Amino acid sequence: MRKSLGGAVGTFLALSTILGSGMMILPGTSYQQLGRSAWLAWAVAAVSVIPLLYCYAWLGRRHPSASGVARYGEVAFGATTGRSAGLLATLALVAGIPATAITGGRYVAQFSGVPSLAWVFPVAVLAVATVIGCRGADVSGRVQVVLVLALFTLVTCTALAALGVHGVRAPSTAVPAPGELGGVLTAVYVAFTGWETVAFTFEEHKRPDVIPRVFAASYVIVVALYGLVLLGLFSAVDPTDKALDRAPLLLLAERSLGDLGRPVTLALVVAAIAANVCASVLALSRLVFGMARSGYLPGTLNRVRDRDGNPVTAVVVVGAVLTVIAFLGAAGIMSFQSLFVLSGGIYFVLYGLGAAAYTKLAGQGPPRVVAVLCAVTVVAVTVLAGPPLWMCWALFAVVLLVTAAVTRLRARRAHGAEESAG
């Protein structure tokens, strides 16, 4: 694929894939459940995810591919694991992107007072994302820069206004009960997923050596933004407010900006969801292209446009499928909550797979320390998350077994055909 992305645009693409629907809900629900001790769950998640991000940065620099984790799994463990990882990643994105668009539609409908926007917005934002994806990664990247800058400005100004109007309330040092902290921690991890998605665009980077810097810069910005939102909520909103689990940013904006709160929140939601959907559609189209190029999906999805190397066929097919799913989810025909649970769980499974690939490829010595830290994080979160995440690991095992069986069956048929021809 054509090398058109630089480090700055790559950082904004990473931010777009991370700052999605989690920004809309998670700070509020964590504050509602843990009060001003909520920062502990965010701090633990932010620190413990660092080794996992290091693994993906290391893999991305050495194996930049449109197939992302599918390529890492293939290099480390063989074609069967790579194909299984790619199929699972495709499923996660096909479930997660429409769920994010639907979340935006519900917010926009609520804030604008126009109920029909609950389904019009998801369909429209996916259609726009598809058109932008057809223009190419460089055009999509420029759009991400504008949207993320708008999001960053709105969130920062709203949080600082809250601190200025209400004063700073220090976070609590009281440690919640392990069960309460573990439940919130599992949910908060969703806010730190997305880097495995942006890996699907690494083949288009001009310089793979800047990929670790993309991870580092986007990580610091994400942690800073969530920290500001939490501090703003601590100062301006009571943790017993029932609206915290539905519209925490609206509460924060209205308590800090008065009459400007609702339009500011509406603009913030549109910027966050549009940026996330545009970046995710681009990433999924690259994954589909990479899987087709490797022979794992129909060959027609491997076509690229001559003038810029953009896999337009994959972009259009991805956009059409996601739009249909978003419409069905917004209409209540498909379970909106199931889409979120499925995508979030699979994302974490992919983090674990990436860490395993790093462990296999990085060798002995200091990399083993990173591998151990990753193993502790993956096991701890899996245990705390309970059945939903356990089912995602079981799903990966089923996909792996089925893929291995199909691969062996095809090999036998090919061998039999060769013997018959001989």
GROMACS .gro file of C-alpha atoms in nm:
model
  422
    1MET     CA    1   0.000   0.000   0.000
    2ARG     CA    2   0.108   0.359  -0.060
    3LYS     CA    3   0.312   0.513   0.225
    4SER     CA    4   0.123   0.836   0.296
    5LEU     CA    5   0.098   0.868   0.676
    6GLY     CA    6   0.338   1.059   0.896
    7GLY     CA    7   0.384   1.043   1.270
    8ALA     CA    8   0.158   1.341   1.353
    9VAL     CA    9  -0.135   1.217   1.144
   10GLY     CA   10  -0.077   0.866   1.277
   11THR     CA   11  -0.108   0.998   1.632
   12PHE     CA   12  -0.440   1.164   1.552
   13LEU     CA   13  -0.564   0.842   1.390
   14ALA     CA   14  -0.472   0.656   1.709
   15LEU     CA   15  -0.656   0.912   1.922
   16SER     CA   16  -0.961   0.882   1.698
   17THR     CA   17  -0.982   0.505   1.748
   18ILE     CA   18  -0.944   0.535   2.126
   19LEU     CA   19  -1.157   0.839   2.218
   20GLY     CA   20  -1.496   0.705   2.117
   21SER     CA   21  -1.807   0.610   2.306
   22GLY     CA   22  -1.604   0.533   2.620
   23MET     CA   23  -1.552   0.907   2.663
   24MET     CA   24  -1.931   0.953   2.671
   25ILE     CA   25  -2.011   0.710   2.953
   26LEU     CA   26  -1.721   0.556   3.146
   27PRO     CA   27  -1.604   0.857   3.353
   28GLY     CA   28  -1.960   0.901   3.477
   29THR     CA   29  -2.033   0.539   3.564
   30SER     CA   30  -1.701   0.493   3.742
   31TYR     CA   31  -1.758   0.811   3.947
   32GLN     CA   32  -2.112   0.705   4.029
   33GLN     CA   33  -1.995   0.369   4.163
   34LEU     CA   34  -1.673   0.467   4.342
   35GLY     CA   35  -1.711   0.837   4.412
   36ARG     CA   36  -1.385   1.033   4.422
   37SER     CA   37  -1.199   0.701   4.456
   38ALA     CA   38  -1.279   0.633   4.089
   39TRP     CA   39  -0.937   0.762   3.991
   40LEU     CA   40  -0.784   0.444   4.137
   41ALA     CA   41  -0.949   0.224   3.873
   42TRP     CA   42  -0.834   0.460   3.597
   43ALA     CA   43  -0.480   0.476   3.735
   44VAL     CA   44  -0.451   0.097   3.760
   45ALA     CA   45  -0.585   0.054   3.406
   46ALA     CA   46  -0.357   0.325   3.266
   47VAL     CA   47  -0.043   0.181   3.426
   48SER     CA   48  -0.115  -0.186   3.363
   49VAL     CA   49  -0.192  -0.134   2.995
   50ILE     CA   50   0.157   0.010   2.927
   51PRO     CA   51   0.328  -0.330   2.872
   52LEU     CA   52   0.050  -0.433   2.631
   53LEU     CA   53   0.096  -0.112   2.433
   54TYR     CA   54   0.472  -0.167   2.431
   55CYS     CA   55   0.415  -0.507   2.271
   56TYR     CA   56   0.199  -0.359   1.996
   57ALA     CA   57   0.444  -0.075   1.935
   58TRP     CA   58   0.729  -0.325   1.906
   59LEU     CA   59   0.533  -0.548   1.669
   60GLY     CA   60   0.406  -0.256   1.462
   61ARG     CA   61   0.755  -0.120   1.405
   62ARG     CA   62   0.894  -0.455   1.293
   63HIS     CA   63   0.591  -0.597   1.112
   64PRO     CA   64   0.388  -0.303   0.973
   65SER     CA   65   0.099  -0.468   0.791
   66ALA     CA   66  -0.262  -0.395   0.698
   67SER     CA   67  -0.344  -0.725   0.872
   68GLY     CA   68  -0.223  -0.598   1.211
   69VAL     CA   69  -0.268  -0.860   1.482
   70ALA     CA   70  -0.346  -1.122   1.217
   71ARG     CA   71   0.002  -1.069   1.076
   72TYR     CA   72   0.162  -1.077   1.421
   73GLY     CA   73  -0.016  -1.405   1.502
   74GLU     CA   74   0.088  -1.554   1.169
   75VAL     CA   75   0.454  -1.462   1.209
   76ALA     CA   76   0.467  -1.590   1.566
   77PHE     CA   77   0.241  -1.895   1.560
   78GLY     CA   78   0.158  -1.978   1.199
   79ALA     CA   79  -0.114  -1.918   0.941
   80THR     CA   80  -0.394  -2.080   1.140
   81THR     CA   81  -0.348  -1.848   1.438
   82GLY     CA   82  -0.307  -1.549   1.209
   83ARG     CA   83  -0.627  -1.625   1.022
   84SER     CA   84  -0.817  -1.682   1.348
   85ALA     CA   85  -0.693  -1.352   1.491
   86GLY     CA   86  -0.792  -1.169   1.174
   87LEU     CA   87  -1.141  -1.317   1.172
   88LEU     CA   88  -1.186  -1.234   1.539
   89ALA     CA   89  -1.063  -0.877   1.487
   90THR     CA   90  -1.303  -0.838   1.195
   91LEU     CA   91  -1.590  -0.957   1.413
   92ALA     CA   92  -1.494  -0.716   1.692
   93LEU     CA   93  -1.489  -0.417   1.459
   94VAL     CA   94  -1.808  -0.520   1.277
   95ALA     CA   95  -1.980  -0.528   1.618
   96GLY     CA   96  -1.806  -0.231   1.780
   97ILE     CA   97  -1.823   0.034   1.507
   98PRO     CA   98  -2.204   0.026   1.469
   99ALA     CA   99  -2.241   0.022   1.849
  100THR     CA  100  -2.031   0.338   1.871
  101ALA     CA  101  -2.235   0.506   1.596
  102ILE     CA  102  -2.561   0.410   1.771
  103THR     CA  103  -2.430   0.556   2.098
  104GLY     CA  104  -2.367   0.882   1.918
  105GLY     CA  105  -2.714   0.872   1.766
  106ARG     CA  106  -2.878   0.829   2.105
  107TYR     CA  107  -2.683   1.121   2.249
  108VAL     CA  108  -2.753   1.347   1.952
  109ALA     CA  109  -3.125   1.260   1.962
  110GLN     CA  110  -3.141   1.332   2.335
  111PHE     CA  111  -2.949   1.660   2.323
  112SER     CA  112  -3.122   1.794   2.011
  113GLY     CA  113  -3.473   1.680   2.097
  114VAL     CA  114  -3.514   1.513   1.756
  115PRO     CA  115  -3.588   1.140   1.817
  116SER     CA  116  -3.534   1.035   1.454
  117LEU     CA  117  -3.166   1.125   1.484
  118ALA     CA  118  -3.122   0.811   1.696
  119TRP     CA  119  -3.110   0.612   1.369
  120VAL     CA  120  -3.039   0.887   1.115
  121PHE     CA  121  -2.711   0.990   1.279
  122PRO     CA  122  -2.552   0.638   1.285
  123VAL     CA  123  -2.644   0.577   0.922
  124ALA     CA  124  -2.524   0.922   0.816
  125VAL     CA  125  -2.193   0.911   1.003
  126LEU     CA  126  -2.114   0.566   0.858
  127ALA     CA  127  -2.198   0.686   0.507
  128VAL     CA  128  -1.971   0.988   0.549
  129ALA     CA  129  -1.695   0.769   0.694
  130THR     CA  130  -1.720   0.541   0.391
  131VAL     CA  131  -1.693   0.833   0.149
  132ILE     CA  132  -1.391   0.969   0.337
  133GLY     CA  133  -1.232   0.622   0.341
  134CYS     CA  134  -1.274   0.602  -0.036
  135ARG     CA  135  -1.071   0.922  -0.067
  136GLY     CA  136  -0.771   0.755   0.097
  137ALA     CA  137  -0.578   0.736   0.424
  138ASP     CA  138  -0.420   1.079   0.382
  139VAL     CA  139  -0.759   1.249   0.342
  140SER     CA  140  -0.904   1.050   0.631
  141GLY     CA  141  -0.603   1.144   0.841
  142ARG     CA  142  -0.657   1.515   0.782
  143VAL     CA  143  -1.021   1.478   0.885
  144GLN     CA  144  -0.909   1.305   1.206
  145VAL     CA  145  -0.677   1.595   1.286
  146VAL     CA  146  -0.964   1.846   1.267
  147LEU     CA  147  -1.210   1.632   1.464
  148VAL     CA  148  -0.967   1.533   1.739
  149LEU     CA  149  -0.844   1.890   1.781
  150ALA     CA  150  -1.206   2.001   1.820
  151LEU     CA  151  -1.270   1.721   2.071
  152PHE     CA  152  -0.954   1.799   2.268
  153THR     CA  153  -1.039   2.171   2.282
  154LEU     CA  154  -1.399   2.114   2.394
  155VAL     CA  155  -1.312   1.857   2.662
  156THR     CA  156  -1.021   2.060   2.798
  157CYS     CA  157  -1.213   2.387   2.811
  158THR     CA  158  -1.518   2.223   2.972
  159ALA     CA  159  -1.311   2.050   3.240
  160LEU     CA  160  -1.103   2.361   3.315
  161ALA     CA  161  -1.420   2.569   3.335
  162ALA     CA  162  -1.561   2.324   3.590
  163LEU     CA  163  -1.247   2.349   3.799
  164GLY     CA  164  -1.251   2.729   3.774
  165VAL     CA  165  -1.619   2.765   3.869
  166HIS     CA  166  -1.643   2.500   4.141
  167GLY     CA  167  -1.285   2.470   4.261
  168VAL     CA  168  -1.067   2.162   4.274
  169ARG     CA  169  -1.184   1.872   4.492
  170ALA     CA  170  -0.896   1.638   4.561
  171PRO     CA  171  -0.943   1.270   4.472
  172SER     CA  172  -1.015   1.041   4.765
  173THR     CA  173  -0.746   0.808   4.895
  174ALA     CA  174  -1.002   0.561   5.031
  175VAL     CA  175  -0.958   0.220   4.867
  176PRO     CA  176  -1.291   0.063   4.757
  177ALA     CA  177  -1.379  -0.300   4.825
  178PRO     CA  178  -1.197  -0.537   4.587
  179GLY     CA  179  -1.519  -0.650   4.422
  180GLU     CA  180  -1.634  -0.294   4.350
  181LEU     CA  181  -1.293  -0.183   4.228
  182GLY     CA  182  -1.255  -0.491   4.008
  183GLY     CA  183  -1.592  -0.442   3.840
  184VAL     CA  184  -1.520  -0.078   3.757
  185LEU     CA  185  -1.164  -0.159   3.649
  186THR     CA  186  -1.289  -0.414   3.397
  187ALA     CA  187  -1.525  -0.158   3.243
  188VAL     CA  188  -1.261   0.117   3.243
  189TYR     CA  189  -1.028  -0.098   3.033
  190VAL     CA  190  -1.260  -0.029   2.738
  191ALA     CA  191  -1.127   0.329   2.745
  192PHE     CA  192  -0.778   0.192   2.675
  193THR     CA  193  -0.865  -0.018   2.371
  194GLY     CA  194  -0.813   0.106   2.019
  195TRP     CA  195  -0.439   0.081   1.968
  196GLU     CA  196  -0.483  -0.271   1.830
  197THR     CA  197  -0.724  -0.120   1.575
  198VAL     CA  198  -0.495   0.157   1.455
  199ALA     CA  199  -0.230  -0.112   1.390
  200PHE     CA  200  -0.420  -0.199   1.071
  201THR     CA  201  -0.305   0.133   0.919
  202PHE     CA  202   0.066   0.084   0.993
  203GLU     CA  203   0.145  -0.047   0.644
  204GLU     CA  204   0.072   0.305   0.514
  205HIS     CA  205   0.320   0.478   0.745
  206LYS     CA  206   0.612   0.646   0.572
  207ARG     CA  207   0.846   0.555   0.859
  208PRO     CA  208   0.766   0.251   1.074
  209ASP     CA  209   1.029   0.364   1.325
  210VAL     CA  210   0.795   0.644   1.445
  211ILE     CA  211   0.520   0.395   1.541
  212PRO     CA  212   0.640   0.367   1.905
  213ARG     CA  213   0.623   0.746   1.929
  214VAL     CA  214   0.265   0.736   1.795
  215PHE     CA  215   0.173   0.499   2.077
  216ALA     CA  216   0.352   0.706   2.341
  217ALA     CA  217   0.207   1.042   2.234
  218SER     CA  218  -0.150   0.916   2.200
  219TYR     CA  219  -0.127   0.735   2.535
  220VAL     CA  220  -0.018   1.050   2.720
  221ILE     CA  221  -0.296   1.258   2.561
  222VAL     CA  222  -0.564   0.996   2.638
  223VAL     CA  223  -0.459   0.971   3.005
  224ALA     CA  224  -0.451   1.350   3.038
  225LEU     CA  225  -0.798   1.394   2.887
  226TYR     CA  226  -0.960   1.130   3.105
  227GLY     CA  227  -0.785   1.274   3.409
  228LEU     CA  228  -0.925   1.621   3.334
  229VAL     CA  229  -1.277   1.484   3.288
  230LEU     CA  230  -1.261   1.299   3.620
  231LEU     CA  231  -1.132   1.605   3.807
  232GLY     CA  232  -1.408   1.813   3.648
  233LEU     CA  233  -1.674   1.565   3.758
  234PHE     CA  234  -1.529   1.551   4.111
  235SER     CA  235  -1.562   1.928   4.143
  236ALA     CA  236  -1.894   1.996   3.967
  237VAL     CA  237  -2.117   1.687   3.998
  238ASP     CA  238  -2.246   1.490   4.296
  239PRO     CA  239  -2.165   1.116   4.266
  240THR     CA  240  -2.526   1.031   4.358
  241ASP     CA  241  -2.665   1.210   4.050
  242LYS     CA  242  -2.868   0.952   3.859
  243ALA     CA  243  -2.778   1.103   3.521
  244LEU     CA  244  -2.410   1.013   3.559
  245ASP     CA  245  -2.459   0.677   3.390
  246ARG     CA  246  -2.636   0.837   3.092
  247ALA     CA  247  -2.486   1.179   3.019
  248PRO     CA  248  -2.190   1.269   3.245
  249LEU     CA  249  -2.039   1.514   2.998
  250LEU     CA  250  -2.372   1.698   2.966
  251LEU     CA  251  -2.388   1.732   3.344
  252LEU     CA  252  -2.032   1.859   3.353
  253ALA     CA  253  -2.092   2.111   3.074
  254GLU     CA  254  -2.422   2.242   3.213
  255ARG     CA  255  -2.278   2.286   3.563
  256SER     CA  256  -1.977   2.472   3.422
  257LEU     CA  257  -2.094   2.654   3.108
  258GLY     CA  258  -2.461   2.722   3.182
  259ASP     CA  259  -2.671   2.769   2.869
  260LEU     CA  260  -2.375   2.681   2.650
  261GLY     CA  261  -2.353   2.335   2.809
  262ARG     CA  262  -2.598   2.156   2.581
  263PRO     CA  263  -2.464   2.283   2.243
  264VAL     CA  264  -2.105   2.229   2.359
  265THR     CA  265  -2.187   1.871   2.461
  266LEU     CA  266  -2.363   1.809   2.130
  267ALA     CA  267  -2.056   1.931   1.940
  268LEU     CA  268  -1.830   1.720   2.161
  269VAL     CA  269  -2.034   1.405   2.100
  270VAL     CA  270  -2.045   1.459   1.723
  271ALA     CA  271  -1.668   1.518   1.709
  272ALA     CA  272  -1.584   1.213   1.924
  273ILE     CA  273  -1.815   0.969   1.748
  274ALA     CA  274  -1.740   1.096   1.396
  275ALA     CA  275  -1.364   1.076   1.456
  276ASN     CA  276  -1.387   0.727   1.602
  277VAL     CA  277  -1.615   0.592   1.327
  278CYS     CA  278  -1.407   0.744   1.044
  279ALA     CA  279  -1.082   0.603   1.184
  280SER     CA  280  -1.237   0.262   1.258
  281VAL     CA  281  -1.393   0.225   0.913
  282LEU     CA  282  -1.054   0.304   0.759
  283ALA     CA  283  -0.883   0.050   0.988
  284LEU     CA  284  -1.138  -0.225   0.923
  285SER     CA  285  -1.113  -0.177   0.547
  286ARG     CA  286  -0.736  -0.224   0.574
  287LEU     CA  287  -0.783  -0.541   0.779
  288VAL     CA  288  -1.030  -0.680   0.524
  289PHE     CA  289  -0.788  -0.592   0.243
  290GLY     CA  290  -0.500  -0.759   0.425
  291MET     CA  291  -0.703  -1.073   0.495
  292ALA     CA  292  -0.808  -1.092   0.129
  293ARG     CA  293  -0.448  -1.042   0.015
  294SER     CA  294  -0.346  -1.336   0.232
  295GLY     CA  295  -0.620  -1.550   0.080
  296TYR     CA  296  -0.840  -1.556   0.391
  297LEU     CA  297  -1.126  -1.353   0.237
  298PRO     CA  298  -1.261  -1.327  -0.122
  299GLY     CA  299  -1.002  -1.199  -0.368
  300THR     CA  300  -1.222  -0.914  -0.494
  301LEU     CA  301  -1.159  -0.736  -0.164
  302ASN     CA  302  -0.788  -0.727  -0.250
  303ARG     CA  303  -0.832  -0.476  -0.533
  304VAL     CA  304  -0.667  -0.136  -0.502
  305ARG     CA  305  -0.709   0.184  -0.698
  306ASP     CA  306  -0.416   0.238  -0.934
  307ARG     CA  307  -0.358   0.606  -0.865
  308ASP     CA  308  -0.324   0.582  -0.486
  309GLY     CA  309  -0.325   0.214  -0.383
  310ASN     CA  310  -0.646   0.259  -0.184
  311PRO     CA  311  -0.851  -0.064  -0.140
  312VAL     CA  312  -1.176   0.106  -0.242
  313THR     CA  313  -1.370  -0.219  -0.285
  314ALA     CA  314  -1.296  -0.318   0.075
  315VAL     CA  315  -1.394   0.030   0.197
  316VAL     CA  316  -1.730   0.021   0.018
  317VAL     CA  317  -1.814  -0.333   0.133
  318VAL     CA  318  -1.716  -0.253   0.493
  319GLY     CA  319  -1.919   0.068   0.492
  320ALA     CA  320  -2.227  -0.105   0.352
  321VAL     CA  321  -2.217  -0.391   0.604
  322LEU     CA  322  -2.163  -0.156   0.900
  323THR     CA  323  -2.446   0.074   0.789
  324VAL     CA  324  -2.691  -0.216   0.773
  325ILE     CA  325  -2.589  -0.338   1.119
  326ALA     CA  326  -2.615   0.015   1.264
  327PHE     CA  327  -2.965   0.055   1.122
  328LEU     CA  328  -3.075  -0.281   1.264
  329GLY     CA  329  -2.922  -0.199   1.602
  330ALA     CA  330  -3.077   0.149   1.617
  331ALA     CA  331  -3.416  -0.001   1.526
  332GLY     CA  332  -3.389  -0.254   1.808
  333ILE     CA  333  -3.377  -0.554   1.574
  334MET     CA  334  -3.025  -0.638   1.694
  335SER     CA  335  -2.909  -0.613   2.056
  336PHE     CA  336  -2.714  -0.292   2.106
  337GLN     CA  337  -2.567  -0.406   2.439
  338SER     CA  338  -2.454  -0.738   2.292
  339LEU     CA  339  -2.260  -0.554   2.022
  340PHE     CA  340  -2.068  -0.358   2.287
  341VAL     CA  341  -1.997  -0.656   2.513
  342LEU     CA  342  -1.878  -0.868   2.219
  343SER     CA  343  -1.649  -0.604   2.074
  344GLY     CA  344  -1.499  -0.499   2.408
  345GLY     CA  345  -1.421  -0.857   2.509
  346ILE     CA  346  -1.264  -0.946   2.175
  347TYR     CA  347  -1.049  -0.632   2.183
  348PHE     CA  348  -0.895  -0.750   2.507
  349VAL     CA  349  -0.842  -1.101   2.370
  350LEU     CA  350  -0.652  -0.941   2.081
  351TYR     CA  351  -0.435  -0.753   2.329
  352GLY     CA  352  -0.351  -1.086   2.488
  353LEU     CA  353  -0.272  -1.241   2.151
  354GLY     CA  354  -0.046  -0.948   2.061
  355ALA     CA  355   0.139  -0.989   2.390
  356ALA     CA  356   0.181  -1.361   2.321
  357ALA     CA  357   0.320  -1.287   1.973
  358TYR     CA  358   0.566  -1.038   2.123
  359THR     CA  359   0.675  -1.295   2.380
  360LYS     CA  360   0.745  -1.549   2.104
  361LEU     CA  361   0.927  -1.307   1.872
  362ALA     CA  362   1.120  -1.079   2.109
  363GLY     CA  363   1.342  -1.349   2.257
  364GLN     CA  364   1.504  -1.388   2.598
  365GLY     CA  365   1.627  -1.125   2.844
  366PRO     CA  366   1.444  -0.798   2.925
  367PRO     CA  367   1.150  -0.880   2.691
  368ARG     CA  368   1.057  -1.157   2.934
  369VAL     CA  369   0.985  -0.895   3.200
  370VAL     CA  370   0.739  -0.724   2.967
  371ALA     CA  371   0.585  -1.062   2.884
  372VAL     CA  372   0.531  -1.141   3.253
  373LEU     CA  373   0.369  -0.803   3.317
  374CYS     CA  374   0.138  -0.857   3.019
  375ALA     CA  375   0.046  -1.205   3.142
  376VAL     CA  376  -0.042  -1.069   3.487
  377THR     CA  377  -0.264  -0.798   3.334
  378VAL     CA  378  -0.441  -1.032   3.092
  379VAL     CA  379  -0.508  -1.300   3.355
  380ALA     CA  380  -0.619  -1.050   3.621
  381VAL     CA  381  -0.861  -0.867   3.393
  382THR     CA  382  -0.997  -1.195   3.255
  383VAL     CA  383  -1.068  -1.327   3.604
  384LEU     CA  384  -1.225  -1.000   3.722
  385ALA     CA  385  -1.438  -0.954   3.410
  386GLY     CA  386  -1.621  -1.283   3.458
  387PRO     CA  387  -1.833  -1.477   3.204
  388PRO     CA  388  -1.857  -1.211   2.926
  389LEU     CA  389  -1.479  -1.205   2.877
  390TRP     CA  390  -1.447  -1.579   2.937
  391MET     CA  391  -1.691  -1.633   2.649
  392CYS     CA  392  -1.473  -1.419   2.421
  393TRP     CA  393  -1.169  -1.635   2.500
  394ALA     CA  394  -1.386  -1.942   2.435
  395LEU     CA  395  -1.494  -1.787   2.104
  396PHE     CA  396  -1.130  -1.743   2.004
  397ALA     CA  397  -1.063  -2.108   2.089
  398VAL     CA  398  -1.359  -2.221   1.876
  399VAL     CA  399  -1.250  -2.004   1.581
  400LEU     CA  400  -0.895  -2.138   1.614
  401LEU     CA  401  -1.012  -2.502   1.617
  402VAL     CA  402  -1.251  -2.455   1.324
  403THR     CA  403  -0.987  -2.269   1.122
  404ALA     CA  404  -0.732  -2.545   1.188
  405ALA     CA  405  -0.983  -2.813   1.084
  406VAL     CA  406  -1.074  -2.630   0.763
  407THR     CA  407  -0.707  -2.573   0.680
  408ARG     CA  408  -0.628  -2.944   0.725
  409LEU     CA  409  -0.930  -3.044   0.516
  410ARG     CA  410  -0.824  -2.816   0.230
  411ALA     CA  411  -0.469  -2.948   0.249
  412ARG     CA  412  -0.594  -3.306   0.223
  413ARG     CA  413  -0.815  -3.223  -0.073
  414ALA     CA  414  -0.529  -3.045  -0.247
  415HIS     CA  415  -0.300  -3.341  -0.179
  416GLY     CA  416  -0.564  -3.583  -0.310
  417ALA     CA  417  -0.609  -3.376  -0.623
  418GLU     CA  418  -0.234  -3.379  -0.686
  419GLU     CA  419  -0.219  -3.758  -0.647
  420SER     CA  420  -0.514  -3.803  -0.883
  421ALA     CA  421  -0.352  -3.577  -1.140
  422GLY     CA  422  -0.024  -3.771  -1.102
   0.00000   0.00000   0.00000
